[in-house]
Amino acid sequence: MTIELRRPVHDPIVLDDPERLSFRVDRRAYTDEDLAARELTRIFDRCWLYVGHESEVPAPGSYVARDVGGRPVVMARGSDGVIRVFANSCPHRGALVCSQPAGQVRSFRCPYHDWTFSNQGDLVGVPIPDGYGPGFRKADFGLARHQSDSYRGFVFVTFDPQQPRTLTEYLAGATEYLDLVDDQSAAGMEVIRGAQLHGAQANWKLMMENSVDIYHFRALHKRYVGYMESLGSVPPRRRGGFGRALGLGHGANELPPAAARPLAYWTPMFGPEVRPRIEATAARFVERFGPERAQRITGTNRALLIFPNLMIIDAIAITIRKIDPVGAGRMAITSVALAPRDEDPDIRELRKSHYLTFLGPAGFATPDDIEIIESCQRGYLNRAVRYSDLSRGMNKEVPETTDELPAREFWRQWDRLMHGDDGHHEPGRRAGAQGAGPR
Ligand code: FES
Ligand code: FE
């Protein structure tokens, strides 16, 4: 890789100029294949990356197999109840040990030569073992295990053997928002079975920016706004709420009051029959958390970006969206819905319906988002305009949701890591600092 030679230090990608209230990103960041390859080693091999939710492996032997940071992995709950993340690659000659996306097993059997591994990763069986000498020890050929940890049910993995941070340190101010998600049920939250796997012909960072961008909501999603209004609900306002930089590239937007939440914020679009129960649930939240925190948990819309590639959109329903690069100009998107475990069946149906209507890949909003970021990617082909502008809100003490503070936080961390910087934070933009100053 000769990227340093092609891109000398005087030719930066991110131009961050707080004095001029200017923040620009060179569009090569979205189109350059060398940069895309470098992101895998500088970012995805160094950060903590989201793998899945503990509820996806509820019983001993249950597992999910998916790609994380470009690497196939298996997240499995062993017979001992412990969740582990393994490399999905046979220690013998490399085949995927697990080819199903999810299931429940006592052992994993590699289809190539039938080596068998326990659901705790130990090699337990090798056909025709007399072909190996006395130095062959099964203990040396278990599934490679990655360092993993979880926070409030969200499981992350890191491929960095020198990872300097614990998961909680890495999540920085984002823990506050994961708490707001997980506090939505005393019985725990669970991923609703099934995932939506889709993609876009655009750079992965465009989707990260888009998912935390409220500025576009009324402009781009006019059909959905019209749909909400036709059902008697009030779409999110143009002004208000606030954006936050949560440290280490994480950011959030928070918009009270919520447009609607099947959990505990009734609006007419849900229909009158569920109103008493949704309002009773809201009252229970007030008893449990007090009025202020209850309002924050149940009565706001939030978009949380966890660097580099996890979005949790906690709006009309909760979606967990994992976005993975496929070269510079493509991405893979995995979306699942999260819900309270103890939700009434008909409220669950309501949630699923609104999840699909708004956030699903064939809903009112997501196709608009995919189409517009693909349009941006196409626009970059005309190289006459070199930079994209992300300066909205740099002139404010506390930027609003329609400003671009969370995206700037993302890009600042991207820039630090791409330069090999460890990513420690500057004063004034520390983890959890609300509003994060005038930048
Ligand atoms: Fe798995 Fe040979 S590659 S058993
Ligand atoms: Fe959108």
GROMACS .gro file of C-alpha atoms and ligand atoms in nm:
model
  444
    1MET     CA    1   0.000   0.000   0.000
    2THR     CA    2   0.153   0.333  -0.106
    3ILE     CA    3  -0.112   0.564   0.017
    4GLU     CA    4   0.132   0.785   0.212
    5LEU     CA    5   0.317   0.857  -0.111
    6ARG     CA    6   0.000   0.939  -0.297
    7ARG     CA    7  -0.149   1.146  -0.019
    8PRO     CA    8   0.117   1.354   0.153
    9VAL     CA    9   0.037   1.516   0.485
   10HIS     CA   10  -0.025   1.854   0.325
   11ASP     CA   11  -0.312   1.698   0.134
   12PRO     CA   12  -0.555   1.607   0.411
   13ILE     CA   13  -0.895   1.446   0.366
   14VAL     CA   14  -1.068   1.615   0.661
   15LEU     CA   15  -1.039   1.995   0.678
   16ASP     CA   16  -1.150   2.098   1.025
   17ASP     CA   17  -1.126   2.472   1.079
   18PRO     CA   18  -1.309   2.582   1.396
   19GLU     CA   19  -1.198   2.944   1.359
   20ARG     CA   20  -1.367   2.979   1.023
   21LEU     CA   21  -1.652   2.750   1.137
   22SER     CA   22  -1.571   2.531   0.842
   23PHE     CA   23  -1.564   2.151   0.822
   24ARG     CA   24  -1.505   1.985   0.489
   25VAL     CA   25  -1.439   1.629   0.375
   26ASP     CA   26  -1.253   1.551   0.056
   27ARG     CA   27  -1.482   1.333  -0.156
   28ARG     CA   28  -1.199   1.091  -0.224
   29ALA     CA   29  -1.288   0.956   0.121
   30TYR     CA   30  -1.593   0.803  -0.045
   31THR     CA   31  -1.440   0.689  -0.373
   32ASP     CA   32  -1.073   0.596  -0.327
   33GLU     CA   33  -1.012   0.219  -0.317
   34ASP     CA   34  -0.674   0.261  -0.143
   35LEU     CA   35  -0.842   0.449   0.139
   36ALA     CA   36  -1.113   0.182   0.159
   37ALA     CA   37  -0.847  -0.089   0.197
   38ARG     CA   38  -0.670   0.117   0.458
   39GLU     CA   39  -0.990   0.163   0.659
   40LEU     CA   40  -1.001  -0.212   0.718
   41THR     CA   41  -0.663  -0.216   0.889
   42ARG     CA   42  -0.663   0.128   1.051
   43ILE     CA   43  -1.025   0.132   1.169
   44PHE     CA   44  -1.197  -0.207   1.155
   45ASP     CA   45  -0.894  -0.398   1.287
   46ARG     CA   46  -0.853  -0.154   1.577
   47CYS     CA   47  -1.195  -0.061   1.712
   48TRP     CA   48  -1.449  -0.256   1.913
   49LEU     CA   49  -1.710  -0.370   1.659
   50TYR     CA   50  -2.070  -0.470   1.716
   51VAL     CA   51  -2.137  -0.840   1.661
   52GLY     CA   52  -2.490  -0.892   1.783
   53HIS     CA   53  -2.727  -0.888   2.078
   54GLU     CA   54  -2.716  -1.146   2.356
   55SER     CA   55  -3.081  -1.230   2.290
   56GLU     CA   56  -2.977  -1.371   1.951
   57VAL     CA   57  -2.800  -1.657   2.129
   58PRO     CA   58  -3.047  -1.724   2.410
   59ALA     CA   59  -2.981  -2.093   2.485
   60PRO     CA   60  -2.671  -2.311   2.527
   61GLY     CA   61  -2.546  -2.406   2.182
   62SER     CA   62  -2.725  -2.125   1.998
   63TYR     CA   63  -2.515  -1.924   1.756
   64VAL     CA   64  -2.518  -1.664   1.481
   65ALA     CA   65  -2.261  -1.650   1.201
   66ARG     CA   66  -2.198  -1.316   1.031
   67ASP     CA   67  -1.927  -1.094   0.893
   68VAL     CA   68  -1.783  -0.828   1.120
   69GLY     CA   69  -1.528  -0.579   0.990
   70GLY     CA   70  -1.487  -0.793   0.679
   71ARG     CA   71  -1.414  -1.110   0.877
   72PRO     CA   72  -1.648  -1.410   0.912
   73VAL     CA   73  -1.713  -1.484   1.280
   74VAL     CA   74  -1.943  -1.699   1.490
   75MET     CA   75  -2.100  -1.571   1.811
   76ALA     CA   76  -2.200  -1.876   2.015
   77ARG     CA   77  -2.329  -1.947   2.362
   78GLY     CA   78  -2.146  -2.254   2.486
   79SER     CA   79  -2.302  -2.536   2.687
   80ASP     CA   80  -2.149  -2.357   2.986
   81GLY     CA   81  -2.366  -2.050   2.914
   82VAL     CA   82  -2.071  -1.827   2.816
   83ILE     CA   83  -2.095  -1.619   2.496
   84ARG     CA   84  -1.780  -1.638   2.283
   85VAL     CA   85  -1.686  -1.501   1.944
   86PHE     CA   86  -1.479  -1.730   1.721
   87ALA     CA   87  -1.311  -1.692   1.385
   88ASN     CA   88  -1.535  -1.875   1.140
   89SER     CA   89  -1.241  -2.049   0.977
   90CYS     CA   90  -1.130  -2.405   1.035
   91PRO     CA   91  -0.789  -2.435   1.203
   92HIS     CA   92  -0.720  -2.726   0.964
   93ARG     CA   93  -0.734  -2.570   0.617
   94GLY     CA   94  -0.959  -2.271   0.654
   95ALA     CA   95  -1.316  -2.358   0.547
   96LEU     CA   96  -1.608  -2.185   0.715
   97VAL     CA   97  -1.686  -2.408   1.010
   98CYS     CA   98  -2.037  -2.268   1.028
   99SER     CA   99  -2.224  -2.200   0.704
  100GLN     CA  100  -2.573  -2.136   0.845
  101PRO     CA  101  -2.656  -1.782   0.961
  102ALA     CA  102  -2.805  -1.902   1.291
  103GLY     CA  103  -2.894  -2.220   1.475
  104GLN     CA  104  -2.835  -2.432   1.783
  105VAL     CA  105  -2.575  -2.707   1.803
  106ARG     CA  106  -2.378  -2.918   2.046
  107SER     CA  107  -2.081  -2.904   1.811
  108PHE     CA  108  -1.967  -2.742   1.489
  109ARG     CA  109  -1.856  -2.983   1.218
  110CYS     CA  110  -1.635  -2.850   0.943
  111PRO     CA  111  -1.778  -2.977   0.616
  112TYR     CA  112  -1.439  -3.015   0.445
  113HIS     CA  113  -1.282  -3.305   0.643
  114ASP     CA  114  -1.524  -3.339   0.935
  115TRP     CA  115  -1.313  -3.196   1.213
  116THR     CA  116  -1.554  -3.133   1.497
  117PHE     CA  117  -1.550  -2.854   1.755
  118SER     CA  118  -1.754  -2.821   2.072
  119ASN     CA  119  -1.980  -2.518   2.103
  120GLN     CA  120  -1.709  -2.383   2.336
  121GLY     CA  121  -1.458  -2.395   2.050
  122ASP     CA  122  -1.250  -2.699   2.148
  123LEU     CA  123  -1.145  -2.948   1.883
  124VAL     CA  124  -1.315  -3.272   1.991
  125GLY     CA  125  -1.296  -3.500   1.689
  126VAL     CA  126  -1.060  -3.565   1.396
  127PRO     CA  127  -1.139  -3.845   1.149
  128ILE     CA  128  -0.864  -4.107   1.100
  129PRO     CA  129  -0.646  -3.962   1.376
  130ASP     CA  130  -0.360  -4.207   1.317
  131GLY     CA  131  -0.252  -3.989   1.024
  132TYR     CA  132  -0.097  -3.749   1.275
  133GLY     CA  133   0.219  -3.794   1.479
  134PRO     CA  134   0.257  -3.783   1.858
  135GLY     CA  135   0.315  -3.406   1.849
  136PHE     CA  136  -0.038  -3.339   1.724
  137ARG     CA  137  -0.242  -3.207   2.014
  138LYS     CA  138  -0.610  -3.130   1.981
  139ALA     CA  139  -0.567  -2.849   2.230
  140ASP     CA  140  -0.359  -2.662   1.969
  141PHE     CA  141  -0.637  -2.667   1.710
  142GLY     CA  142  -0.941  -2.514   1.878
  143LEU     CA  143  -1.137  -2.242   1.698
  144ALA     CA  144  -0.950  -1.912   1.721
  145ARG     CA  145  -1.125  -1.696   1.977
  146HIS     CA  146  -1.158  -1.320   1.950
  147GLN     CA  147  -1.168  -1.084   2.245
  148SER     CA  148  -1.534  -0.997   2.307
  149ASP     CA  149  -1.742  -0.827   2.571
  150SER     CA  150  -2.093  -0.696   2.612
  151TYR     CA  151  -2.260  -0.385   2.744
  152ARG     CA  152  -2.630  -0.402   2.840
  153GLY     CA  153  -2.678  -0.698   2.605
  154PHE     CA  154  -2.487  -0.553   2.307
  155VAL     CA  155  -2.193  -0.778   2.219
  156PHE     CA  156  -1.879  -0.633   2.064
  157VAL     CA  157  -1.556  -0.788   1.941
  158THR     CA  158  -1.211  -0.647   1.880
  159PHE     CA  159  -0.946  -0.788   1.649
  160ASP     CA  160  -0.672  -0.576   1.805
  161PRO     CA  161  -0.455  -0.791   2.033
  162GLN     CA  162  -0.322  -0.468   2.187
  163GLN     CA  163  -0.665  -0.313   2.230
  164PRO     CA  164  -0.595  -0.031   2.476
  165ARG     CA  165  -0.953   0.017   2.595
  166THR     CA  166  -1.210  -0.192   2.773
  167LEU     CA  167  -1.542  -0.199   2.592
  168THR     CA  168  -1.694   0.046   2.839
  169GLU     CA  169  -1.403   0.286   2.792
  170TYR     CA  170  -1.438   0.253   2.417
  171LEU     CA  171  -1.812   0.323   2.422
  172ALA     CA  172  -1.744   0.646   2.615
  173GLY     CA  173  -2.055   0.868   2.627
  174ALA     CA  174  -2.252   0.623   2.411
  175THR     CA  175  -2.322   0.411   2.722
  176GLU     CA  176  -2.575   0.673   2.831
  177TYR     CA  177  -2.774   0.607   2.515
  178LEU     CA  178  -2.741   0.229   2.531
  179ASP     CA  179  -2.882   0.257   2.885
  180LEU     CA  180  -3.180   0.451   2.744
  181VAL     CA  181  -3.240   0.164   2.503
  182ASP     CA  182  -3.195  -0.121   2.748
  183ASP     CA  183  -3.401   0.049   3.020
  184GLN     CA  184  -3.709   0.013   2.801
  185SER     CA  185  -3.796  -0.317   2.967
  186ALA     CA  186  -3.735  -0.454   3.314
  187ALA     CA  187  -3.760  -0.799   3.152
  188GLY     CA  188  -3.482  -0.718   2.906
  189MET     CA  189  -3.476  -0.632   2.539
  190GLU     CA  190  -3.468  -0.883   2.257
  191VAL     CA  191  -3.397  -0.887   1.888
  192ILE     CA  192  -3.710  -0.981   1.694
  193ARG     CA  193  -3.630  -1.294   1.495
  194GLY     CA  194  -3.519  -1.232   1.140
  195ALA     CA  195  -3.289  -0.975   0.985
  196GLN     CA  196  -3.307  -0.758   0.677
  197LEU     CA  197  -2.995  -0.787   0.467
  198HIS     CA  198  -2.964  -0.528   0.198
  199GLY     CA  199  -2.709  -0.287   0.060
  200ALA     CA  200  -2.635   0.023  -0.141
  201GLN     CA  201  -2.408   0.125  -0.426
  202ALA     CA  202  -2.246   0.387  -0.209
  203ASN     CA  203  -1.963   0.428   0.036
  204TRP     CA  204  -2.046   0.294   0.386
  205LYS     CA  205  -1.973   0.629   0.553
  206LEU     CA  206  -2.256   0.794   0.360
  207MET     CA  207  -2.502   0.569   0.543
  208MET     CA  208  -2.342   0.649   0.879
  209GLU     CA  209  -2.380   1.020   0.804
  210ASN     CA  210  -2.735   0.973   0.677
  211SER     CA  211  -2.851   0.772   0.978
  212VAL     CA  212  -2.761   1.053   1.216
  213ASP     CA  213  -2.878   1.334   0.987
  214ILE     CA  214  -3.212   1.485   1.083
  215TYR     CA  215  -3.161   1.784   0.851
  216HIS     CA  216  -3.289   1.579   0.559
  217PHE     CA  217  -3.599   1.439   0.729
  218ARG     CA  218  -3.867   1.676   0.605
  219ALA     CA  219  -3.696   1.742   0.274
  220LEU     CA  220  -3.632   1.384   0.169
  221HIS     CA  221  -3.908   1.188   0.342
  222LYS     CA  222  -4.208   1.392   0.228
  223ARG     CA  223  -4.414   1.081   0.162
  224TYR     CA  224  -4.362   0.955   0.515
  225VAL     CA  225  -4.432   1.298   0.662
  226GLY     CA  226  -4.756   1.304   0.461
  227TYR     CA  227  -4.842   0.954   0.578
  228MET     CA  228  -4.793   1.048   0.945
  229GLU     CA  229  -5.004   1.360   0.901
  230SER     CA  230  -5.277   1.164   0.724
  231LEU     CA  231  -5.304   0.944   1.034
  232GLY     CA  232  -5.333   1.245   1.264
  233SER     CA  233  -4.977   1.236   1.405
  234VAL     CA  234  -4.730   1.521   1.409
  235PRO     CA  235  -4.400   1.447   1.233
  236PRO     CA  236  -4.073   1.554   1.399
  237ARG     CA  237  -4.039   1.931   1.413
  238ARG     CA  238  -3.794   2.119   1.197
  239ARG     CA  239  -3.621   2.284   1.490
  240GLY     CA  240  -3.524   2.179   1.840
  241GLY     CA  241  -3.367   1.883   2.009
  242PHE     CA  242  -2.992   1.863   2.025
  243GLY     CA  243  -2.697   1.683   1.877
  244ARG     CA  244  -2.414   1.547   2.086
  245ALA     CA  245  -2.057   1.436   2.041
  246LEU     CA  246  -2.012   1.140   2.275
  247GLY     CA  247  -1.638   1.092   2.236
  248LEU     CA  248  -1.419   0.856   2.030
  249GLY     CA  249  -1.628   0.910   1.717
  250HIS     CA  250  -1.967   0.833   1.871
  251GLY     CA  251  -2.255   1.078   1.843
  252ALA     CA  252  -2.626   1.113   1.891
  253ASN     CA  253  -2.925   1.322   1.805
  254GLU     CA  254  -3.211   1.350   2.046
  255LEU     CA  255  -3.548   1.497   1.963
  256PRO     CA  256  -3.821   1.545   2.222
  257PRO     CA  257  -4.110   1.496   2.207
  258ALA     CA  258  -4.113   1.174   2.010
  259ALA     CA  259  -4.319   1.149   1.696
  260ALA     CA  260  -4.469   0.829   1.839
  261ARG     CA  261  -4.341   0.526   2.031
  262PRO     CA  262  -4.534   0.198   2.055
  263LEU     CA  263  -4.355   0.150   2.386
  264ALA     CA  264  -4.514   0.431   2.578
  265TYR     CA  265  -4.587   0.740   2.367
  266TRP     CA  266  -4.925   0.718   2.202
  267THR     CA  267  -5.022   0.927   1.902
  268PRO     CA  268  -5.328   0.886   1.677
  269MET     CA  269  -5.140   0.684   1.416
  270PHE     CA  270  -5.146   0.385   1.652
  271GLY     CA  271  -5.526   0.381   1.672
  272PRO     CA  272  -5.752   0.443   1.972
  273GLU     CA  273  -5.777   0.079   2.085
  274VAL     CA  274  -5.418   0.063   2.217
  275ARG     CA  275  -5.417   0.408   2.375
  276PRO     CA  276  -5.511   0.305   2.733
  277ARG     CA  277  -5.242   0.037   2.748
  278ILE     CA  278  -4.967   0.252   2.599
  279GLU     CA  279  -5.052   0.529   2.845
  280ALA     CA  280  -5.059   0.279   3.134
  281THR     CA  281  -4.710   0.164   3.030
  282ALA     CA  282  -4.597   0.528   3.028
  283ALA     CA  283  -4.727   0.566   3.385
  284ARG     CA  284  -4.530   0.259   3.495
  285PHE     CA  285  -4.213   0.415   3.354
  286VAL     CA  286  -4.279   0.725   3.564
  287GLU     CA  287  -4.312   0.505   3.875
  288ARG     CA  288  -3.993   0.320   3.791
  289PHE     CA  289  -3.767   0.605   3.683
  290GLY     CA  290  -3.933   0.931   3.791
  291PRO     CA  291  -4.092   1.175   3.547
  292GLU     CA  292  -3.777   1.322   3.396
  293ARG     CA  293  -3.594   1.003   3.307
  294ALA     CA  294  -3.919   0.830   3.211
  295GLN     CA  295  -3.986   1.110   2.963
  296ARG     CA  296  -3.634   1.075   2.823
  297ILE     CA  297  -3.663   0.697   2.783
  298THR     CA  298  -4.012   0.687   2.638
  299GLY     CA  299  -4.082   1.030   2.494
  300THR     CA  300  -3.786   1.114   2.271
  301ASN     CA  301  -3.662   1.003   1.930
  302ARG     CA  302  -3.293   0.925   1.918
  303ALA     CA  303  -3.035   0.829   1.664
  304LEU     CA  304  -2.712   0.688   1.809
  305LEU     CA  305  -2.397   0.638   1.607
  306ILE     CA  306  -2.135   0.409   1.759
  307PHE     CA  307  -1.809   0.441   1.571
  308PRO     CA  308  -1.735   0.299   1.326
  309ASN     CA  309  -2.037   0.114   1.187
  310LEU     CA  310  -2.326   0.070   1.430
  311MET     CA  311  -2.642   0.279   1.426
  312ILE     CA  312  -2.925   0.243   1.673
  313ILE     CA  313  -3.228   0.438   1.561
  314ASP     CA  314  -3.464   0.459   1.854
  315ALA     CA  315  -3.756   0.638   1.697
  316ILE     CA  316  -4.093   0.493   1.608
  317ALA     CA  317  -3.938   0.151   1.659
  318ILE     CA  318  -3.583   0.050   1.746
  319THR     CA  319  -3.357  -0.062   1.466
  320ILE     CA  320  -3.003  -0.187   1.503
  321ARG     CA  321  -2.825  -0.122   1.178
  322LYS     CA  322  -2.478  -0.262   1.109
  323ILE     CA  323  -2.313  -0.112   0.805
  324ASP     CA  324  -2.014  -0.282   0.643
  325PRO     CA  325  -1.794  -0.157   0.362
  326VAL     CA  326  -1.760  -0.360   0.043
  327GLY     CA  327  -1.483  -0.167  -0.126
  328ALA     CA  328  -1.516   0.209  -0.171
  329GLY     CA  329  -1.843   0.222  -0.362
  330ARG     CA  330  -2.063  -0.044  -0.200
  331MET     CA  331  -2.189  -0.139   0.142
  332ALA     CA  332  -2.379  -0.421   0.310
  333ILE     CA  333  -2.651  -0.328   0.558
  334THR     CA  334  -2.792  -0.558   0.824
  335SER     CA  335  -3.101  -0.439   1.010
  336VAL     CA  336  -3.281  -0.600   1.299
  337ALA     CA  337  -3.554  -0.471   1.527
  338LEU     CA  338  -3.515  -0.460   1.904
  339ALA     CA  339  -3.814  -0.476   2.137
  340PRO     CA  340  -3.908  -0.529   2.501
  341ARG     CA  341  -3.918  -0.899   2.581
  342ASP     CA  342  -4.244  -0.863   2.773
  343GLU     CA  343  -4.433  -0.666   2.507
  344ASP     CA  344  -4.803  -0.753   2.449
  345PRO     CA  345  -4.844  -0.946   2.121
  346ASP     CA  346  -5.065  -0.683   1.957
  347ILE     CA  347  -4.829  -0.399   2.055
  348ARG     CA  348  -4.545  -0.609   1.915
  349GLU     CA  349  -4.735  -0.635   1.587
  350LEU     CA  350  -4.785  -0.259   1.590
  351ARG     CA  351  -4.412  -0.211   1.647
  352LYS     CA  352  -4.320  -0.449   1.364
  353SER     CA  353  -4.562  -0.279   1.130
  354HIS     CA  354  -4.421   0.068   1.203
  355TYR     CA  355  -4.064  -0.063   1.192
  356LEU     CA  356  -4.130  -0.193   0.841
  357THR     CA  357  -4.328   0.113   0.736
  358PHE     CA  358  -4.056   0.358   0.834
  359LEU     CA  359  -3.720   0.185   0.874
  360GLY     CA  360  -3.752  -0.129   0.667
  361PRO     CA  361  -3.569  -0.150   0.334
  362ALA     CA  362  -3.907  -0.128   0.157
  363GLY     CA  363  -4.058   0.125   0.397
  364PHE     CA  364  -4.140   0.491   0.344
  365ALA     CA  365  -3.800   0.625   0.450
  366THR     CA  366  -3.510   0.385   0.393
  367PRO     CA  367  -3.551   0.361   0.012
  368ASP     CA  368  -3.535   0.743   0.002
  369ASP     CA  369  -3.212   0.730   0.204
  370ILE     CA  370  -3.054   0.458  -0.012
  371GLU     CA  371  -3.149   0.640  -0.331
  372ILE     CA  372  -3.006   0.971  -0.213
  373ILE     CA  373  -2.674   0.834  -0.090
  374GLU     CA  374  -2.636   0.644  -0.418
  375SER     CA  375  -2.707   0.975  -0.585
  376CYS     CA  376  -2.425   1.137  -0.381
  377GLN     CA  377  -2.189   0.857  -0.483
  378ARG     CA  378  -2.275   0.919  -0.847
  379GLY     CA  379  -2.235   1.292  -0.800
  380TYR     CA  380  -1.877   1.238  -0.683
  381LEU     CA  381  -1.793   1.105  -1.030
  382ASN     CA  382  -1.787   1.466  -1.139
  383ARG     CA  383  -1.469   1.561  -0.960
  384ALA     CA  384  -1.511   1.935  -1.022
  385VAL     CA  385  -1.640   1.977  -0.665
  386ARG     CA  386  -1.374   1.844  -0.435
  387TYR     CA  387  -1.525   1.878  -0.086
  388SER     CA  388  -1.848   1.802   0.097
  389ASP     CA  389  -1.951   2.047   0.369
  390LEU     CA  390  -2.044   1.933   0.719
  391SER     CA  391  -2.022   2.262   0.907
  392ARG     CA  392  -2.386   2.306   1.016
  393GLY     CA  393  -2.406   2.402   1.381
  394MET     CA  394  -2.041   2.494   1.434
  395ASN     CA  395  -2.171   2.843   1.512
  396LYS     CA  396  -2.379   2.719   1.808
  397GLU     CA  397  -2.305   2.640   2.169
  398VAL     CA  398  -2.548   2.348   2.159
  399PRO     CA  399  -2.610   2.226   1.804
  400GLU     CA  400  -2.959   2.110   1.716
  401THR     CA  401  -3.060   1.778   1.564
  402THR     CA  402  -3.063   1.939   1.221
  403ASP     CA  403  -2.696   2.026   1.264
  404GLU     CA  404  -2.402   1.805   1.177
  405LEU     CA  405  -2.214   1.767   1.506
  406PRO     CA  406  -2.245   1.384   1.530
  407ALA     CA  407  -2.113   1.348   1.174
  408ARG     CA  408  -1.819   1.575   1.258
  409GLU     CA  409  -1.742   1.364   1.564
  410PHE     CA  410  -1.742   1.057   1.337
  411TRP     CA  411  -1.511   1.218   1.086
  412ARG     CA  412  -1.267   1.350   1.347
  413GLN     CA  413  -1.220   1.001   1.485
  414TRP     CA  414  -1.196   0.857   1.132
  415ASP     CA  415  -0.921   1.107   1.057
  416ARG     CA  416  -0.729   1.034   1.377
  417LEU     CA  417  -0.737   0.658   1.321
  418MET     CA  418  -0.646   0.684   0.954
  419HIS     CA  419  -0.339   0.879   1.065
  420GLY     CA  420  -0.254   0.608   1.318
  421ASP     CA  421  -0.354   0.827   1.610
  422ASP     CA  422  -0.485   0.643   1.913
  423GLY     CA  423  -0.787   0.872   1.926
  424HIS     CA  424  -0.761   1.028   2.270
  425HIS     CA  425  -0.992   1.319   2.302
  426GLU     CA  426  -0.925   1.686   2.314
  427PRO     CA  427  -1.048   1.896   2.603
  428GLY     CA  428  -1.399   2.024   2.541
  429ARG     CA  429  -1.499   1.722   2.336
  430ARG     CA  430  -1.471   1.461   2.608
  431ALA     CA  431  -1.697   1.162   2.629
  432GLY     CA  432  -2.045   1.262   2.736
  433ALA     CA  433  -1.991   1.633   2.701
  434GLN     CA  434  -2.335   1.757   2.607
  435GLY     CA  435  -2.341   1.975   2.302
  436ALA     CA  436  -1.964   1.947   2.298
  437GLY     CA  437  -1.899   2.318   2.271
  438PRO     CA  438  -1.922   2.542   1.972
  439ARG     CA  439  -1.769   2.309   1.714
  440FES    FE1  440  -1.196  -2.803   0.817
  440FES    FE2  441  -1.033  -2.964   0.692
  440FES     S1  442  -1.068  -2.754   0.653
  440FES     S2  443  -1.167  -3.013   0.848
  441FE      FE  444  -3.365   0.932   0.630
   0.00000   0.00000   0.00000
